[in-house]
Tab-separated table of C-alpha atoms in Angstrom:
chain	number	residue	atom	x	y	z
A	589	MET	CA	-84.681	-58.241	41.949
A	590	PRO	CA	-84.060	-55.315	39.550
A	591	ASN	CA	-81.955	-56.160	36.518
A	592	PHE	CA	-79.268	-53.489	36.001
A	593	SER	CA	-77.413	-53.923	32.707
A	594	PHE	CA	-74.478	-51.665	31.877
A	595	ASN	CA	-74.004	-51.110	28.144
A	596	PRO	CA	-72.383	-47.679	27.690
A	597	ARG	CA	-73.149	-47.404	23.972
A	598	ALA	CA	-76.781	-48.376	24.430
A	599	LEU	CA	-77.180	-46.002	27.378
A	600	ILE	CA	-75.787	-43.121	25.313
A	601	ARG	CA	-78.164	-43.990	22.449
A	602	LEU	CA	-81.008	-44.064	24.956
A	603	MET	CA	-80.261	-40.434	25.893
A	604	ARG	CA	-80.473	-39.404	22.196
A	605	PRO	CA	-77.628	-36.845	22.363
A	606	HIS	CA	-78.169	-35.853	18.713
A	607	GLN	CA	-81.465	-34.313	19.875
A	608	TRP	CA	-79.507	-31.827	21.980
A	609	LEU	CA	-79.253	-29.733	18.802
A	610	LYS	CA	-82.824	-28.596	19.596
A	611	ASN	CA	-81.519	-27.053	22.810
A	612	ALA	CA	-79.566	-24.531	20.711
A	613	PHE	CA	-82.744	-22.407	20.973
A	614	VAL	CA	-81.447	-21.567	24.457
A	615	PHE	CA	-78.636	-19.515	22.868
A	616	ALA	CA	-80.945	-17.307	20.768
A	617	GLY	CA	-81.221	-14.551	23.383
A	618	LEU	CA	-77.469	-14.511	24.014
A	619	VAL	CA	-76.710	-14.299	20.286
A	620	PHE	CA	-79.276	-11.668	19.297
A	621	SER	CA	-78.574	-9.490	22.328
A	622	GLN	CA	-74.826	-9.795	21.651
A	623	SER	CA	-74.269	-10.610	25.319
A	624	TRP	CA	-71.692	-13.355	24.693
A	625	GLN	CA	-68.891	-11.077	25.942
A	626	ASP	CA	-70.627	-10.921	29.325
A	627	ALA	CA	-68.913	-13.948	30.916
A	628	PRO	CA	-71.361	-14.453	33.841
A	629	MET	CA	-74.321	-14.196	31.448
A	630	ALA	CA	-72.722	-16.660	29.015
A	631	ILE	CA	-72.110	-19.115	31.872
A	632	HIS	CA	-75.764	-18.873	32.955
A	633	VAL	CA	-76.911	-19.612	29.398
A	634	LEU	CA	-74.505	-22.557	29.122
A	635	GLN	CA	-75.904	-23.916	32.388
A	636	ALA	CA	-79.445	-23.537	31.033
A	637	PHE	CA	-78.390	-25.380	27.859
A	638	ALA	CA	-76.797	-28.205	29.866
A	639	ALA	CA	-79.857	-28.424	32.132
A	640	PHE	CA	-82.152	-28.789	29.116
A	641	CYS	CA	-79.838	-31.454	27.652
A	642	ALA	CA	-80.086	-33.484	30.867
A	643	ILE	CA	-83.836	-33.004	31.337
A	644	SER	CA	-84.731	-33.592	27.674
A	645	SER	CA	-82.734	-36.835	27.689
A	646	MET	CA	-84.573	-37.863	30.850
A	647	VAL	CA	-87.892	-37.205	29.077
A	648	TYR	CA	-86.824	-39.293	26.060
A	649	ILE	CA	-85.893	-42.163	28.370
A	650	MET	CA	-89.224	-42.034	30.188
A	651	ASN	CA	-91.056	-41.915	26.859
A	652	ASP	CA	-89.156	-44.962	25.593
A	653	TRP	CA	-89.744	-46.770	28.889
A	654	HIS	CA	-93.477	-46.097	28.664
A	655	ASP	CA	-93.661	-47.210	25.006
A	656	ARG	CA	-91.186	-50.121	25.196
A	657	ALA	CA	-93.776	-52.871	24.675
A	658	GLY	CA	-95.360	-51.211	21.649
A	659	ASP	CA	-91.979	-50.182	20.222
A	660	ALA	CA	-90.837	-53.826	20.344
A	661	LEU	CA	-93.523	-54.612	17.739
A	662	HIS	CA	-92.724	-51.604	15.524
A	663	PRO	CA	-90.635	-52.287	12.372
A	664	THR	CA	-88.088	-49.526	13.139
A	665	LYS	CA	-88.599	-48.548	16.770
A	666	ARG	CA	-87.886	-52.131	17.862
A	667	HIS	CA	-84.195	-51.279	17.470
A	668	ARG	CA	-84.342	-48.708	20.277
A	669	PRO	CA	-82.266	-49.708	23.340
A	670	LEU	CA	-85.216	-50.438	25.633
A	671	ALA	CA	-87.415	-52.080	23.011
A	672	SER	CA	-84.560	-54.316	21.828
A	673	GLY	CA	-83.509	-55.286	25.351
A	674	ALA	CA	-80.058	-53.708	25.039
A	675	VAL	CA	-80.918	-51.678	28.166
A	676	SER	CA	-83.051	-53.030	30.999
A	677	GLY	CA	-85.989	-51.083	32.395
A	678	SER	CA	-84.261	-50.714	35.772
A	679	SER	CA	-81.093	-49.291	34.208
A	680	ALA	CA	-83.148	-46.849	32.136
A	681	LEU	CA	-85.045	-45.582	35.188
A	682	LEU	CA	-81.802	-45.219	37.160
A	683	LEU	CA	-80.238	-43.196	34.332
A	684	ALA	CA	-83.379	-41.049	34.063
A	685	ALA	CA	-83.239	-40.316	37.802
A	686	ALA	CA	-79.552	-39.355	37.558
A	687	LEU	CA	-80.257	-37.005	34.636
A	688	LEU	CA	-83.136	-35.409	36.558
A	689	VAL	CA	-80.833	-34.692	39.516
A	690	ILE	CA	-78.127	-33.279	37.213
A	691	GLY	CA	-80.637	-31.041	35.442
A	692	LEU	CA	-82.078	-29.719	38.691
A	693	LEU	CA	-78.616	-29.016	40.106
A	694	LEU	CA	-77.625	-27.104	36.964
A	695	ALA	CA	-80.790	-24.998	37.201
A	696	ALA	CA	-80.787	-24.588	40.980
A	697	SER	CA	-79.614	-20.966	40.891
A	698	SER	CA	-82.689	-19.773	38.950
A	699	VAL	CA	-86.276	-20.241	40.127
A	700	MET	CA	-87.500	-19.207	36.675
A	701	LEU	CA	-85.336	-21.821	34.937
A	702	LEU	CA	-86.528	-24.502	37.371
A	703	SER	CA	-90.126	-23.485	36.626
A	704	LEU	CA	-89.586	-23.673	32.861
A	705	LEU	CA	-87.965	-27.098	33.187
A	706	GLY	CA	-90.866	-28.246	35.344
A	707	ILE	CA	-93.392	-27.098	32.736
A	708	TYR	CA	-91.317	-28.812	30.034
A	709	VAL	CA	-91.352	-32.124	31.927
A	710	LEU	CA	-95.088	-31.953	32.711
A	711	LEU	CA	-96.033	-31.138	29.104
A	712	ASN	CA	-93.847	-33.889	27.698
A	713	MET	CA	-95.082	-36.473	30.176
A	714	ALA	CA	-98.672	-35.547	29.281
A	715	TYR	CA	-97.708	-35.763	25.604
A	716	SER	CA	-96.136	-39.205	25.996
A	717	TRP	CA	-98.961	-40.638	28.082
A	718	ARG	CA	-101.987	-39.223	26.250
A	719	LEU	CA	-101.849	-35.908	24.385
A	720	LYS	CA	-99.785	-37.161	21.433
A	721	GLN	CA	-103.057	-38.720	20.232
A	722	VAL	CA	-104.806	-35.326	19.990
A	723	PRO	CA	-104.356	-33.703	16.544
A	724	VAL	CA	-102.949	-30.138	16.477
A	725	LEU	CA	-102.446	-30.182	20.261
A	726	ASP	CA	-99.686	-32.747	19.744
A	727	VAL	CA	-97.718	-30.353	17.532
A	728	CYS	CA	-98.457	-27.399	19.825
A	729	ILE	CA	-96.818	-29.316	22.680
A	730	ILE	CA	-93.777	-30.083	20.502
A	731	ALA	CA	-93.579	-26.372	19.638
A	732	SER	CA	-93.918	-25.380	23.294
A	733	GLY	CA	-90.706	-27.280	24.012
A	734	PHE	CA	-88.812	-24.980	21.655
A	735	MET	CA	-90.447	-21.907	23.167
A	736	LEU	CA	-89.526	-22.997	26.692
A	737	ARG	CA	-85.917	-23.363	25.543
A	738	LEU	CA	-86.044	-19.868	24.054
A	739	LEU	CA	-87.445	-18.436	27.287
A	740	ALA	CA	-84.821	-20.329	29.306
A	741	GLY	CA	-82.109	-18.506	27.378
A	742	THR	CA	-83.735	-15.097	27.788
A	743	VAL	CA	-86.091	-14.485	30.710
A	744	ALA	CA	-84.494	-17.106	32.972
A	745	VAL	CA	-81.028	-15.543	32.692
A	746	GLY	CA	-82.064	-11.885	32.662
A	747	ILE	CA	-82.111	-11.111	28.924
A	748	ALA	CA	-85.195	-9.198	27.768
A	749	PRO	CA	-86.607	-11.105	24.755
A	750	SER	CA	-87.825	-9.296	21.665
A	751	SER	CA	-91.526	-9.880	20.972
A	752	SER	CA	-90.719	-10.357	17.266
A	753	LEU	CA	-88.047	-12.917	18.138
A	754	LEU	CA	-90.505	-14.816	20.345
A	755	LEU	CA	-93.107	-14.828	17.566
A	756	THR	CA	-90.523	-16.025	15.043
A	757	GLY	CA	-89.461	-18.801	17.392
A	758	MET	CA	-93.057	-19.859	17.986
A	759	PHE	CA	-93.965	-20.035	14.292
A	760	MET	CA	-90.726	-21.806	13.413
A	761	ALA	CA	-91.353	-24.381	16.136
A	762	LEU	CA	-94.858	-25.013	14.765
A	763	PHE	CA	-93.445	-25.280	11.240
A	764	LEU	CA	-90.912	-27.888	12.372
A	765	GLY	CA	-93.630	-29.791	14.231
A	766	PHE	CA	-95.995	-29.983	11.261
A	767	SER	CA	-93.039	-30.792	8.996
A	768	LYS	CA	-92.262	-33.732	11.269
A	769	ARG	CA	-95.829	-35.008	10.904
A	770	LYS	CA	-95.658	-34.536	7.119
A	771	ALA	CA	-92.430	-36.537	6.924
A	772	GLU	CA	-93.958	-39.291	9.066
A	773	SER	CA	-96.909	-39.507	6.661
A	774	PHE	CA	-94.578	-40.977	4.001
A	775	GLN	CA	-93.915	-44.064	6.139
A	776	ASP	CA	-95.675	-47.372	5.596
A	777	GLU	CA	-99.096	-47.298	7.206
A	778	ALA	CA	-98.033	-49.941	9.733
A	779	SER	CA	-95.162	-47.720	10.898
A	780	GLN	CA	-97.162	-44.504	11.248
A	781	ARG	CA	-98.195	-43.053	14.596
A	782	ALA	CA	-101.925	-43.225	15.329
A	783	VAL	CA	-102.537	-39.456	15.253
A	784	LEU	CA	-101.656	-39.308	11.545
A	785	ALA	CA	-105.056	-40.823	10.819
A	786	TYR	CA	-106.470	-37.376	11.672
A	787	TYR	CA	-104.001	-35.466	9.473
A	788	PRO	CA	-104.887	-35.535	5.759
A	789	SER	CA	-101.794	-34.842	3.667
A	790	SER	CA	-103.382	-31.721	2.162
A	791	LEU	CA	-104.102	-30.349	5.656
A	792	LEU	CA	-100.469	-30.803	6.702
A	793	ASP	CA	-99.421	-28.917	3.554
A	794	VAL	CA	-101.691	-26.034	4.594
A	795	PHE	CA	-100.332	-26.026	8.147
A	796	MET	CA	-96.748	-26.036	6.851
A	797	SER	CA	-97.457	-23.210	4.406
A	798	VAL	CA	-99.149	-21.038	7.037
A	799	THR	CA	-96.449	-21.511	9.675
A	800	MET	CA	-93.591	-21.055	7.193
A	801	THR	CA	-95.144	-17.827	5.896
A	802	ALA	CA	-95.664	-16.581	9.453
A	803	THR	CA	-92.048	-17.464	10.354
A	804	LEU	CA	-90.594	-15.601	7.391
A	805	THR	CA	-92.887	-12.607	7.946
A	806	THR	CA	-92.071	-12.213	11.642
A	807	TYR	CA	-88.348	-12.795	11.026
A	808	GLY	CA	-88.405	-10.089	8.344
A	809	ILE	CA	-90.195	-7.709	10.740
A	810	PHE	CA	-87.649	-8.522	13.440
A	811	ALA	CA	-84.710	-7.974	11.035
A	812	ALA	CA	-86.103	-4.559	10.013
A	813	SER	CA	-87.084	-3.458	13.521
A	814	ALA	CA	-85.480	-0.486	15.231
A	815	GLN	CA	-84.157	-2.761	17.967
A	816	ALA	CA	-82.405	-5.049	15.460
A	817	GLN	CA	-81.040	-2.056	13.536
A	818	LEU	CA	-79.643	-0.638	16.773
A	819	HIS	CA	-77.867	-3.847	17.768
A	820	HIS	CA	-76.974	-5.337	14.380
A	821	GLY	CA	-77.238	-2.622	11.731
A	822	ASP	CA	-78.343	-4.031	8.373
A	823	ARG	CA	-76.794	-7.463	8.937
A	824	LEU	CA	-80.033	-9.227	9.848
A	825	LEU	CA	-81.734	-7.844	6.746
A	826	TYR	CA	-79.061	-9.518	4.612
A	827	THR	CA	-79.769	-12.834	6.355
A	828	VAL	CA	-83.443	-12.854	5.305
A	829	PRO	CA	-82.785	-14.436	1.851
A	830	VAL	CA	-80.634	-17.080	3.549
A	831	VAL	CA	-83.445	-17.935	5.973
A	832	ILE	CA	-85.929	-18.111	3.070
A	833	PHE	CA	-83.638	-20.503	1.194
A	834	GLY	CA	-83.048	-22.666	4.269
A	835	MET	CA	-86.763	-23.066	5.004
A	836	LEU	CA	-87.647	-23.769	1.363
A	837	ARG	CA	-84.844	-26.324	1.146
A	838	TYR	CA	-86.047	-28.000	4.342
A	839	THR	CA	-89.609	-28.098	2.959
A	840	TYR	CA	-88.231	-29.754	-0.178
A	841	GLN	CA	-86.522	-32.403	1.943
A	842	VAL	CA	-89.680	-32.994	3.990
A	843	HIS	CA	-91.651	-33.688	0.809
A	844	ARG	CA	-89.005	-36.256	-0.100
A	845	GLY	CA	-89.684	-38.094	3.150
A	846	SER	CA	-86.919	-36.555	5.294
A	847	GLY	CA	-87.596	-34.490	8.407
A	848	GLU	CA	-89.036	-37.104	10.754
A	849	ASP	CA	-86.034	-36.575	13.026
A	850	VAL	CA	-85.532	-32.805	12.853
A	851	ALA	CA	-82.198	-32.710	14.718
A	852	ARG	CA	-80.651	-35.405	12.533
A	853	ASP	CA	-82.094	-34.404	9.169
A	854	LEU	CA	-81.152	-30.726	9.495
A	855	VAL	CA	-77.453	-31.614	9.556
A	856	ARG	CA	-77.659	-34.242	6.807
A	857	ASP	CA	-78.416	-31.779	4.005
A	858	PRO	CA	-75.217	-29.969	2.926
A	859	TRP	CA	-77.215	-27.071	1.468
A	860	ILE	CA	-79.051	-26.453	4.745
A	861	LEU	CA	-75.714	-26.628	6.556
A	862	ALA	CA	-74.251	-24.178	4.033
A	863	ALA	CA	-77.180	-21.822	4.659
A	864	GLY	CA	-76.494	-22.010	8.389
A	865	VAL	CA	-72.822	-21.195	7.869
A	866	CYS	CA	-73.735	-18.349	5.516
A	867	TRP	CA	-76.140	-16.940	8.122
A	868	LEU	CA	-73.383	-16.995	10.752
A	869	VAL	CA	-70.852	-15.352	8.425
A	870	ILE	CA	-73.257	-12.504	7.638
A	871	PHE	CA	-74.366	-12.121	11.259
A	872	LEU	CA	-70.798	-11.978	12.579
A	873	SER	CA	-69.383	-9.924	9.728
A	874	ARG	CA	-68.554	-6.233	10.081
A	875	TRP	CA	-69.034	-5.641	6.354
A	876	PHE	CA	-72.827	-5.327	6.535
């Protein structure tokens, strides 16, 4: 008979709500198109954000369920709710099913959003079951999750995305993915994921440098574009130094061993948080 255990705190931990910060990519189109005063549009974007929160949590649960036996032997992952036994397998699967239904209901009004969520689930299931062992492809799949979020907040709700914005998002997602692998490389060898055996430290440095340079270049092009000037004036140009500082600071933290959990580590550094606040102040200010 299935064993259903109800531990609210453990179930919430199992959903990894701190990872919902990644779903903020959904708001990029709304912010850069300045469509937040369009109430129906804003509601559609909020629904897309909520749908991704539900579906991404479902994916995390399924990943933990699949890896529960191996995680139980891992020095740090053994503390996860499923690996530690704080949540039973039956309860985890029931919660995952409920989150899947919630996500589909939130996205039901948009065929495009449903399609993007479907692609997200398929890619992440393939990643969890096999593709996370394939070097470079593993990070490309991580990056695709960010791009699908970006598309969910633009194409799926009727906002035309800027090609420069899409390129910036893609390169930033790759940068964050390779940064995650670099941070993981500082762990004890017994704690490292298997794919790191194929990633020499010097190669990860190259990948990080290339993707960071591409991110800053495309963001600068986007900030100086006629479209950005039309919508935002010179404000985005003034944010370029802030973005440069934020990415360099994050790279510094990665080389200190932080960055394995992007969503958590981004908000732990007060200087990165300050850069984010500064970016918002400049972007929303009428002085620039």
